[in-house]
Coordinates of C-alpha atoms and ligand atoms in Angstrom, one line a residue:
Chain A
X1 CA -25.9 -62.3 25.5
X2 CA -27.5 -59.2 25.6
X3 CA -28.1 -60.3 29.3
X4 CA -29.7 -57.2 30.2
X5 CA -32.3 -57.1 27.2
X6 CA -35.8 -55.6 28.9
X7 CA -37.7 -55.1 25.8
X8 CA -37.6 -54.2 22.2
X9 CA -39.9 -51.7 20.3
X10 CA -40.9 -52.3 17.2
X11 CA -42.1 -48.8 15.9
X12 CA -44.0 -48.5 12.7
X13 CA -42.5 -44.8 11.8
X14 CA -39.1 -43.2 11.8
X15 CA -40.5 -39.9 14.0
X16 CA -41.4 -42.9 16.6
X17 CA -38.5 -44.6 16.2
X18 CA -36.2 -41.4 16.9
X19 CA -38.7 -40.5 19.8
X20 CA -37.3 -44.3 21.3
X21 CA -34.2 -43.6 20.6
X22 CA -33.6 -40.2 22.3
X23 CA -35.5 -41.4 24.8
X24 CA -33.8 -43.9 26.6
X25 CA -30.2 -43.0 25.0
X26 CA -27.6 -44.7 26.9
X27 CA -29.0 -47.7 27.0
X28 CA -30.7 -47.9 23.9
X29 CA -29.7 -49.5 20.3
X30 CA -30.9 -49.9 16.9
X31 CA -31.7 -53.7 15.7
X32 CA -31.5 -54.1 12.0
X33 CA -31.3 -58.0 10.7
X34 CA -29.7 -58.3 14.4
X35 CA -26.8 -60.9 13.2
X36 CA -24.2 -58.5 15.1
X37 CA -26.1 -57.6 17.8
X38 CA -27.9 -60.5 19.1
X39 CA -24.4 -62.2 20.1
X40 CA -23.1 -59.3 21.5
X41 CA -21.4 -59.4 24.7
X42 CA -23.3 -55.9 25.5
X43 CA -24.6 -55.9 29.2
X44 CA -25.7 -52.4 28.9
X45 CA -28.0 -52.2 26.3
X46 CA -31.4 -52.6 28.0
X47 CA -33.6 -51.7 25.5
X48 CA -33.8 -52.4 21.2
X49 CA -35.3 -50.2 18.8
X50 CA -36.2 -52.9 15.6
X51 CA -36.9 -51.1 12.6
X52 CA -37.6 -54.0 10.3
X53 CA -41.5 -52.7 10.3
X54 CA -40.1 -49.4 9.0
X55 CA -41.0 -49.7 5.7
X56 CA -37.0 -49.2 5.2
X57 CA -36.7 -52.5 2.7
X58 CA -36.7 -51.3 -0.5
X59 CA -34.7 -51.0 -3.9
X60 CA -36.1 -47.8 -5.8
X61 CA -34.9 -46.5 -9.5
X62 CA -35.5 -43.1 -10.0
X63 CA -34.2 -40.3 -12.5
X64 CA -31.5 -39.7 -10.1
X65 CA -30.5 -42.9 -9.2
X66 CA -30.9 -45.4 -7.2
X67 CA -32.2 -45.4 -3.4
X68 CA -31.5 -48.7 -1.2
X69 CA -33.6 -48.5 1.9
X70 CA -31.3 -49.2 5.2
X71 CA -33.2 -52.3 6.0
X72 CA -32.8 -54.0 2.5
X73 CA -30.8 -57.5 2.9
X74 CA -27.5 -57.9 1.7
X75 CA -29.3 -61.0 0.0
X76 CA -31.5 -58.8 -2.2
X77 CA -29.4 -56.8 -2.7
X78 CA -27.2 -59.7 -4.8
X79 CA -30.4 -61.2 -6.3
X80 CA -31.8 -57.5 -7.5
X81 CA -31.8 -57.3 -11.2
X82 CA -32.2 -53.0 -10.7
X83 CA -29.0 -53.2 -8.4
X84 CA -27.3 -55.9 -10.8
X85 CA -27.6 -53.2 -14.0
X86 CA -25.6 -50.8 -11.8
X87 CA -22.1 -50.1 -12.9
X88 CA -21.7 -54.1 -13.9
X89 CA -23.0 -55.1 -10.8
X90 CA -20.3 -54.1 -8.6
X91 CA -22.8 -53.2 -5.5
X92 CA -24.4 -56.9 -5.7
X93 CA -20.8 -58.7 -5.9
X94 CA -19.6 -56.4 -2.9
X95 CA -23.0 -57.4 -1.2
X96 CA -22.1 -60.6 -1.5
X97 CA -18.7 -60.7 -0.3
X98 CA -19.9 -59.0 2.6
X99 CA -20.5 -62.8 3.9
X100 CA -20.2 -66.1 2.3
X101 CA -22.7 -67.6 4.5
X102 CA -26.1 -66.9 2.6
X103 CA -27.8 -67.5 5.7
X104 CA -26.8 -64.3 7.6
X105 CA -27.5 -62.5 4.3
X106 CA -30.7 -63.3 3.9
X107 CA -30.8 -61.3 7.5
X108 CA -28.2 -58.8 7.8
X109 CA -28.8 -55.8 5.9
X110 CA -27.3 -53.1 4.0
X111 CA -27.6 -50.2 7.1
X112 CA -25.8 -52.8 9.7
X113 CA -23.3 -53.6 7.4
X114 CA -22.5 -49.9 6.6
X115 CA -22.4 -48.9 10.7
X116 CA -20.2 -52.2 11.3
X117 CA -18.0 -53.3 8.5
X118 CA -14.0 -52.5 8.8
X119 CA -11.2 -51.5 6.8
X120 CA -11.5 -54.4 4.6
X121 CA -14.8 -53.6 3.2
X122 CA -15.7 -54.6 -0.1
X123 CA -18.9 -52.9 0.0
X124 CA -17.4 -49.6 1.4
X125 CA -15.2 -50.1 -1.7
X126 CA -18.0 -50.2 -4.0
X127 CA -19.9 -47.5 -2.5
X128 CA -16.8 -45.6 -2.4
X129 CA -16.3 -45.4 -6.5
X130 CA -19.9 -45.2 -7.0
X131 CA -19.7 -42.6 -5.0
X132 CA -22.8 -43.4 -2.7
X133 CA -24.5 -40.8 -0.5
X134 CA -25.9 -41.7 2.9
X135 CA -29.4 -40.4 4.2
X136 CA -29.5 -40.1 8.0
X137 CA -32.1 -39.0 10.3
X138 CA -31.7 -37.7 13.7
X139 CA -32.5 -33.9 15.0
X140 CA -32.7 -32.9 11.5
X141 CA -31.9 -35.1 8.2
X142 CA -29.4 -35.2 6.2
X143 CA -27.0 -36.7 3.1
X144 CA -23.5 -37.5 3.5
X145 CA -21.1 -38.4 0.7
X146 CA -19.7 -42.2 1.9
X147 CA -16.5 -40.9 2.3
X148 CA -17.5 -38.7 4.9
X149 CA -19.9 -41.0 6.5
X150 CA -17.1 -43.4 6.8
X151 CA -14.5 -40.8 7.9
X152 CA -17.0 -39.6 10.9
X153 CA -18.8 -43.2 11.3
X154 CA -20.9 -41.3 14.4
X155 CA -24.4 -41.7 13.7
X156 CA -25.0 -39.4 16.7
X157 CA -28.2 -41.4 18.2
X158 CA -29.7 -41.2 14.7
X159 CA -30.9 -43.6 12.0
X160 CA -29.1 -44.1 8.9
X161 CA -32.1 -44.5 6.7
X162 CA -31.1 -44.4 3.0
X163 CA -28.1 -45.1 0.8
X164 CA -28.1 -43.2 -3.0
X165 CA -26.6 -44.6 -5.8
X166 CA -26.4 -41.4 -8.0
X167 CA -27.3 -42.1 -11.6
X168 CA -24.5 -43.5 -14.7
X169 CA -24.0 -42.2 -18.1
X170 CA -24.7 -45.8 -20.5
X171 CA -20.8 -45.1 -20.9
X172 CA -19.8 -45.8 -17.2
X173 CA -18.2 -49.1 -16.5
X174 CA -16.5 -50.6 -13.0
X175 CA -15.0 -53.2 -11.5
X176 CA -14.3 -55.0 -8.4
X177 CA -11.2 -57.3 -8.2
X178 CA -10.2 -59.3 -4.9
X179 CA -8.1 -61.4 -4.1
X180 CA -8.3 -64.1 -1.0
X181 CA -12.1 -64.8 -0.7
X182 CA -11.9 -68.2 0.5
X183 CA -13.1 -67.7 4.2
X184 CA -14.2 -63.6 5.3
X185 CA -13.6 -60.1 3.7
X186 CA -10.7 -60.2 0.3
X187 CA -7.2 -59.8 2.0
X188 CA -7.5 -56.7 -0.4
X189 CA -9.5 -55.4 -3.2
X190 CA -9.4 -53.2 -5.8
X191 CA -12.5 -50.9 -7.3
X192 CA -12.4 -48.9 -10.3
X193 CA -14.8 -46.9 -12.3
X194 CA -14.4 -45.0 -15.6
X195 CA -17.0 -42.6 -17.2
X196 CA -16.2 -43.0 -21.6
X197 CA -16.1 -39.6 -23.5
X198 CA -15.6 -39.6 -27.3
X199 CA -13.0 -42.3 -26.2
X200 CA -11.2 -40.7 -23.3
X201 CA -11.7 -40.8 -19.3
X202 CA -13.8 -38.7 -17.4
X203 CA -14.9 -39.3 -13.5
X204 CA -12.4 -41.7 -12.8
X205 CA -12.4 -43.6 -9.7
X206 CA -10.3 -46.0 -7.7
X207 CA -10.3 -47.2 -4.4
X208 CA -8.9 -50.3 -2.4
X209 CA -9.3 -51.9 0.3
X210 CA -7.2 -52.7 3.7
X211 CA -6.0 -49.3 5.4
X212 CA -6.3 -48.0 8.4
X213 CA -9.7 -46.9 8.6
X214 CA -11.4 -47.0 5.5
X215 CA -10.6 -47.9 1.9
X216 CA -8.0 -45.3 0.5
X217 CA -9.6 -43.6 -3.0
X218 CA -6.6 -43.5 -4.9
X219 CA -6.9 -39.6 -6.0
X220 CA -3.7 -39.1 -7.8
X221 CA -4.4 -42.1 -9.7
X222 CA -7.1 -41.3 -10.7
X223 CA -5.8 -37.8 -12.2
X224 CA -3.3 -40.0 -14.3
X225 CA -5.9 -41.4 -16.5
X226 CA -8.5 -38.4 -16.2
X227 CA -9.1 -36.9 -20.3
X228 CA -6.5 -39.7 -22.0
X229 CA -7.6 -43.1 -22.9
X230 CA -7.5 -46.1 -21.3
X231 CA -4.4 -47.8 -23.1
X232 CA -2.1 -50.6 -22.0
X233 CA 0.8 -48.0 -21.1
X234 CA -1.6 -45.7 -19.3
X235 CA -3.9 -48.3 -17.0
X236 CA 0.2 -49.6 -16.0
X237 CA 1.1 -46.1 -14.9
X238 CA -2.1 -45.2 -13.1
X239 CA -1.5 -48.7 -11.4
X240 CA 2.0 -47.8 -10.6
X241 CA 0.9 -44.8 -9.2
X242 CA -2.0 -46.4 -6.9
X243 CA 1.3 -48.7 -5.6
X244 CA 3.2 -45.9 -4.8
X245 CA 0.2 -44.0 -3.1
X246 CA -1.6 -47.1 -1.0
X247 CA -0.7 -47.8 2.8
X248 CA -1.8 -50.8 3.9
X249 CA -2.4 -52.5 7.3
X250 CA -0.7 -55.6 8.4
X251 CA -3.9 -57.4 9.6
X252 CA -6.0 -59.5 9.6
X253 CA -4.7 -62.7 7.5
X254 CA -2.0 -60.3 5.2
X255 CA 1.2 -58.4 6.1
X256 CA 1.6 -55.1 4.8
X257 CA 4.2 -55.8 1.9
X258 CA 1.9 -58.4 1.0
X259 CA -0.7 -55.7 0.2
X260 CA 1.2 -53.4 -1.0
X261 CA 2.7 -55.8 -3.5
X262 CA -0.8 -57.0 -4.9
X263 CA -1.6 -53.9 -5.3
X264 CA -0.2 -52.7 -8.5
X265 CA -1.8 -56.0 -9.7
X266 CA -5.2 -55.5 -8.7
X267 CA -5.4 -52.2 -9.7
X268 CA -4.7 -52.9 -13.3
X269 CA -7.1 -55.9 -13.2
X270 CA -10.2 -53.3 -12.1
X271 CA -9.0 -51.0 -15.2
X272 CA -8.6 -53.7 -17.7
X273 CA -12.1 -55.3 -16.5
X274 CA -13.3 -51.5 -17.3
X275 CA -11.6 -51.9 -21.0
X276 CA -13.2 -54.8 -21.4
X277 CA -16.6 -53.6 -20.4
X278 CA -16.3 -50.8 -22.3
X279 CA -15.8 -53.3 -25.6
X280 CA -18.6 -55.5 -24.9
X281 CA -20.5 -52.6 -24.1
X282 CA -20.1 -49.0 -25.9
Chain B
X1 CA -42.8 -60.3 25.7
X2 CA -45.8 -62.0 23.5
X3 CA -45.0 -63.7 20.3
X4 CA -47.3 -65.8 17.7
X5 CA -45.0 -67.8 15.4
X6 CA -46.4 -70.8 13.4
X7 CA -43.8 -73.3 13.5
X8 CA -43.8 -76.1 11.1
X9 CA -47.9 -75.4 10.8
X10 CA -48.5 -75.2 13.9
X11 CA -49.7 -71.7 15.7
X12 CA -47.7 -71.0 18.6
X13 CA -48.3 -68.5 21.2
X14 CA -45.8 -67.8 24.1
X15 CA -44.7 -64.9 26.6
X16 CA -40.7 -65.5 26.6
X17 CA -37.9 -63.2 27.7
X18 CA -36.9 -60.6 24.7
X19 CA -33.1 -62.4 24.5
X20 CA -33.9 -65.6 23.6
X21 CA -33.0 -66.9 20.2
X22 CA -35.1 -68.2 17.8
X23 CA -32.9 -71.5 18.4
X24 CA -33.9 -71.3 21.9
X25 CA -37.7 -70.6 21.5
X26 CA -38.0 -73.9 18.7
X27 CA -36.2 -76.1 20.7
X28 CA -38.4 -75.4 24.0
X29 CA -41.5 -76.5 21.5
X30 CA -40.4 -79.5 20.3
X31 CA -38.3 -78.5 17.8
X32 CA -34.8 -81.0 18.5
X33 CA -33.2 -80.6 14.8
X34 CA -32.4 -77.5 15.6
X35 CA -29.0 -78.0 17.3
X36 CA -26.7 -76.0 19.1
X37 CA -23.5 -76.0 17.4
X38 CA -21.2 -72.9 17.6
X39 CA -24.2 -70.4 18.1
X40 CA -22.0 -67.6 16.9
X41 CA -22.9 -68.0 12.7
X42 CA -20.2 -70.1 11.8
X43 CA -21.5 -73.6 11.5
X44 CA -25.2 -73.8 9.6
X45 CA -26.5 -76.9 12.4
X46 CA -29.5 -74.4 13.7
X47 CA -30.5 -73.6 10.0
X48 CA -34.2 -72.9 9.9
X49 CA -36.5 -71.7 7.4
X50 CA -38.0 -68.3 8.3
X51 CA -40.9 -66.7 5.2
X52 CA -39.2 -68.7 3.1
X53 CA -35.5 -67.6 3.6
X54 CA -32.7 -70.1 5.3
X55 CA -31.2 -68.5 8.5
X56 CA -29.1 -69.0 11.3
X57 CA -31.5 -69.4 14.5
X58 CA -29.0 -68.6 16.7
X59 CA -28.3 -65.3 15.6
X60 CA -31.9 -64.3 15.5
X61 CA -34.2 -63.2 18.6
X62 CA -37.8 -65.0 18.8
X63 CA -39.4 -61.8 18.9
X64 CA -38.0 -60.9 15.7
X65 CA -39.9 -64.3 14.1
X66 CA -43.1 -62.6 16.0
X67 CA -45.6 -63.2 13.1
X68 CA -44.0 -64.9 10.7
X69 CA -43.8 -68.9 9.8
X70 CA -40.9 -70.9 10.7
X71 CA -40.0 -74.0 9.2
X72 CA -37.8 -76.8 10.7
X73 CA -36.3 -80.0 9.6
X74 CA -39.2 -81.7 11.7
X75 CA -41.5 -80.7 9.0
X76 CA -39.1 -82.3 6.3
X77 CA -38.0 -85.5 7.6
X78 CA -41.3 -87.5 7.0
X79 CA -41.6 -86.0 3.4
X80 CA -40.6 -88.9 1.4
X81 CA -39.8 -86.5 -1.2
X82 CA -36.9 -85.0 0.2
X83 CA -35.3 -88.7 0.9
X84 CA -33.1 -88.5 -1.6
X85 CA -31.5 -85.6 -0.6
X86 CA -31.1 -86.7 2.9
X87 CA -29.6 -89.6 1.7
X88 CA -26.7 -87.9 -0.3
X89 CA -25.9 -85.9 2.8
X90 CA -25.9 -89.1 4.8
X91 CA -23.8 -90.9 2.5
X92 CA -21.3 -88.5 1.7
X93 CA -18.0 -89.1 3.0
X94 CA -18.5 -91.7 5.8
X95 CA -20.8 -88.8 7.3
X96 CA -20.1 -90.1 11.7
X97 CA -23.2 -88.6 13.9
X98 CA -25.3 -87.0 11.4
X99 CA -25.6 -83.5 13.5
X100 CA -25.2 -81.7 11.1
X101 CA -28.0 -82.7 8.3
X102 CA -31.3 -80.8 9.6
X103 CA -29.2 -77.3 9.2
X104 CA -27.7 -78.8 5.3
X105 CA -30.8 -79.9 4.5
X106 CA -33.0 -76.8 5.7
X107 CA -30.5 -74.9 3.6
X108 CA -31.1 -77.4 0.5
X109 CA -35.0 -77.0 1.1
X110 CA -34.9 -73.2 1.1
X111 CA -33.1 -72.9 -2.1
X112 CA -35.0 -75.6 -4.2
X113 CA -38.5 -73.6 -2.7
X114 CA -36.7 -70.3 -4.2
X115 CA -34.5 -72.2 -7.3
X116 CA -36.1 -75.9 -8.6
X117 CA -33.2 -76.0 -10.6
X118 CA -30.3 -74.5 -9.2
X119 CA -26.9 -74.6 -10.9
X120 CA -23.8 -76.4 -9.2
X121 CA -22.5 -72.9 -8.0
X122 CA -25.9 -71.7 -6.4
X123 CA -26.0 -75.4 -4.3
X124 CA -22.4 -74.2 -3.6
X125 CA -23.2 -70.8 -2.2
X126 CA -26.6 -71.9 -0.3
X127 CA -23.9 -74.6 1.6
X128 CA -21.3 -72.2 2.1
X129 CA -22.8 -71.4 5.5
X130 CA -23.3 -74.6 6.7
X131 CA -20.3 -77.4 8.3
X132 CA -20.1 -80.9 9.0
X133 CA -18.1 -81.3 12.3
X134 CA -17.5 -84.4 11.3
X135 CA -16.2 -84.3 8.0
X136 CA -15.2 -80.5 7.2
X137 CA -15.0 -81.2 3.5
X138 CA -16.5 -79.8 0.5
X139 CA -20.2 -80.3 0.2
X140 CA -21.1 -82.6 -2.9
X141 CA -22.8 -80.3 -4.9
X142 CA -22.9 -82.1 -8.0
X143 CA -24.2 -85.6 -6.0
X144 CA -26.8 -83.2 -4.6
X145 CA -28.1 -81.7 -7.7
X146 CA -28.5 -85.5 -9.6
X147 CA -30.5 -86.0 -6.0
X148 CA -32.4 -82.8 -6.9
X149 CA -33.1 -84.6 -10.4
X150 CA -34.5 -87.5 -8.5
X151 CA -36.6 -85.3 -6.2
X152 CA -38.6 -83.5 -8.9
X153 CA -40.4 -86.5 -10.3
X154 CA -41.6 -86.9 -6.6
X155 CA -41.4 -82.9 -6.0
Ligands
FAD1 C1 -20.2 -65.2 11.7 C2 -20.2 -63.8 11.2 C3 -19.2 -63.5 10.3 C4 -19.1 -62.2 9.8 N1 -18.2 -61.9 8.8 C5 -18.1 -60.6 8.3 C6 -17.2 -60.3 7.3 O1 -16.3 -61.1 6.9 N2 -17.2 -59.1 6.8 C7 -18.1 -58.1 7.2 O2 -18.1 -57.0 6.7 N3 -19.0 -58.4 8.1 C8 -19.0 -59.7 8.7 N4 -20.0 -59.9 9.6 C9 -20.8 -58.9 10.1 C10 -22.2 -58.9 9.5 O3 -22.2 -58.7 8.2 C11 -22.9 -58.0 10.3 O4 -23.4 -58.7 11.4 C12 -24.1 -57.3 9.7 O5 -23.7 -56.6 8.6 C13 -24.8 -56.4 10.6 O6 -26.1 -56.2 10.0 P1 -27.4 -56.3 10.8 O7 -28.5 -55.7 9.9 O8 -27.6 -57.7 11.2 O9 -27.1 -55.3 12.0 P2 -27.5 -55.4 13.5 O10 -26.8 -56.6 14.2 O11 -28.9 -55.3 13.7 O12 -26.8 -54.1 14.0 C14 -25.4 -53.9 14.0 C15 -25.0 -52.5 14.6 O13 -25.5 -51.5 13.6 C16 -26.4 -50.6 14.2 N5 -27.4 -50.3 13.2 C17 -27.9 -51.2 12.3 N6 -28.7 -50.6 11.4 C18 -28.7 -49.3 11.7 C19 -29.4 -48.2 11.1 N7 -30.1 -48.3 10.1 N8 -29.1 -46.9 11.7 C20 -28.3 -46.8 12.8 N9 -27.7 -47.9 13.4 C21 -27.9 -49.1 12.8 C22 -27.0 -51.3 15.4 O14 -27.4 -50.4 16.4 C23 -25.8 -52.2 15.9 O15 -24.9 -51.4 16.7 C24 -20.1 -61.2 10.2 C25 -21.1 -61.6 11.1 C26 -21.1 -62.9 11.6 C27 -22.2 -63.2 12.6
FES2 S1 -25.2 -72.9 15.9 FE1 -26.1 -71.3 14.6 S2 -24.6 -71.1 13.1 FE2 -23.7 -72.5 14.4
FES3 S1 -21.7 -85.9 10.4 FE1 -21.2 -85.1 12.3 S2 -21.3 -83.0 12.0 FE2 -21.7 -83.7 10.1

């Protein structure tokens, strides 16, 4: 594997780091924890850029949030008690669905996972209704709301450096609800998060897993509950509504109608979790 | 390309080729619990100990171990304090050739390091990652927690 491999830098800055990269591009890659890459059938790759010495593996709370460093481990990122206060600890449940084996965990980290992972993403749900913003280096530097990120997916030669977790009102709650963890990724899951105001929603968000692409934010569903509260009769028809709005895929391991017929299911789930957050909580 | 790794307290120095796994690199020094089982991240049997984290050593390049301290069943198996461990995972469901215990038990070792105590669920997830070709059944936590009991008068 990797049959080619000449070398593999380990720079100690990101200007050196990009310097490597544009470089040799072509026949140059990125090595993060490596769990994807060092099996890979690649024969063209010659040279690695390792940016574990980066100083990229960090968890950081700040006024306006929270900053995850690319090279943090899906591992920490399940043990951090700073990540596990987030939004009930959706981010450190996704991180660790990303794999049930704790051994590539402990290696494979949160930048990998966010340049590799597929439609069936927990994390990418997560991020998506935290609504996560992506720092990437290259020519110039920049932030990209995850939606886009995972819309474009094109890192163009540069380095995905930093993911944001903006900051929470006390009155935010969320949820994650899968189903089908036994072996890989959920066969689908279900994310929703819910911002309380003098007892109404505000900043509604729901997303769910296995679609085409990407996990499918569930806007019109979200408008349902936006300014009313979260009842029984109104979680059922924004759950309805997510049904009606969600096209799922037929692979891997779950048909289509499967999908779609859980989904009405897990949505409400995510929103009643909220409910009940918001009890214990506010 | 150069590496220093100190395996099992030893300080190692080689010049080896920059695709060769961890697995690879332990096993050319001596290191024979590390097996080869289905080197793709599926299986657990080439479980090392790497700064105090369990990981697959199949999916991980030498160089990327360059300075850091690797432990492997070989530094566990004449501990007389990890027998009782060894001895659930040998006795557990008429376990046949025994190929897979270095990987179970480096997993074991790096979660009682981390966790003295660990609940049934955390032994649960720490095995998760780790098969026995043999026997492909559940992994007795519970037996392995009361052998975790045992250990710490010895620990
Ligand atoms: C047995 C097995 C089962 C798996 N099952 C699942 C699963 O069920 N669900 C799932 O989501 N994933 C799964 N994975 C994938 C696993 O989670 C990925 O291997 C991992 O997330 C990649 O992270 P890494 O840090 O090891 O990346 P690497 O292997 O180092 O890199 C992977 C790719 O990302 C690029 N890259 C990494 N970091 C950056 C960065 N900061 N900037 C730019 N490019 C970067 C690399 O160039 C490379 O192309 C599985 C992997 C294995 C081995
Ligand atoms: S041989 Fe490494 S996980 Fe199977
Ligand atoms: S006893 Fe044979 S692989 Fe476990």
């Amino acid at each position: 594997m990797l049959s080619n491999l000449k070398g593999i830098f380990r720079p100690r800055s990101i200007p050196e780091a990009l310097a490597l990269l544009e470089k040799n591009s072509g026949s140059i890659l990125v090595m993060a924890g490596g769990t994807k890459l060092v099996k890979s059938p690649n024969d063209i790759v010659q040279e690695l850029v390792d940016i574990k010495d980066l100083g990229l593996d960090y968890i950081k709370e700040e006024s306006g949030g929270i900053r995850l460093g690319a090279t943090i481990t899906l591992q920490k990122l399940v043990e951090s008690p700073i990540v596990n206060e987030v939004a009930n600890g959706v981010l450190s449940k996704a991180a660790g669905m990303c794999n049930r084996s704790r051994m590539i965990r402990n290696v494979s980290t949160l930048g990998g996972e966010l340049v590799t992972a597929g439609p069936l993403s927990v994390l990418y749900c997560a991020l998506l209704i935290l609504q996560a913003q992506i720092r990437i280096v290259g020519g110039e530097e920049f932030a990209l709301p995850i939606n886009i990120f995972l819309n474009k997916k094109g890192l163009g030669g540069g380095l995905l450096v930093e993911t944001l977790i903006p900051a929470f009102k006390e009155t935010t709650v969320a949820a994650l609800v899968p189903i089908g963890t036994e072996s890989t990724d959920a066969l689908a899951c279900a994310g929703a998060r819910v911002t309380f105001q003098k007892g109404s929603c505000q900043n509604v968000k729901i997303a769910i897993t296995g679609c085409e692409k990407i996990p499918q934010r569930l806007h019109e569903a979200e408008v349902v509950l936006e300014g009313k509260p979260l009842t029984g009769p109104n979680i059922e028809a924004a759950a309805e509504t997510a049904h009606q709005l969600y096209r799922p895929i037929s692979a891997p391991l779950a048909s289509e109608e499967y999908r779609k017929e859980v989904s009405r299911s897990l949505v409400k789930k995510a929103l009643v979790q909220c409910l009940e957050s918001a009890e214990d909580q506010l | 390309m150069d590496i220093r790794i100190t395996v099992d307290g030893r300080a190692l120095k080689a010049d080896i080729p920059p695709n060769q796994t961890l697995s690879d690199f332990l096993r050319a020094h001596g290191c024979w619990s590390v097996k080869h089982g289905c080197e793709t991240g599926e299986c657990g049997n080439c479980t090392v100990i790497v700064d105090g984290r369990a990981v697959y050593s199949c999916l991980m390049l030498a160089v990327q171990a360059d300075g850091k301290s690797v432990e492997t069943f070989e530094s566990v198996q004449k501990r007389s304090e990890f027998a009782p461990i060894q001895e659930i995972l040998m006795d557990f469901g008429d376990m046949d050739c025994g190929y897979c215990i270095p990987g179970m038990m480096m997993a074991m070792k790096a979660l009682i390091d981390r966790i003295p105590e660990p609940t049934e669920e955390e032994v649960l997830d720490q095995l998760a990652g780790t098969v026995c070709h043999c026997v492909r059944s559940v992994k007795p936590a519970s037996a392995l927690l009361e052998a975790v009991q045992k250990m710490r008068g010895n620990w």
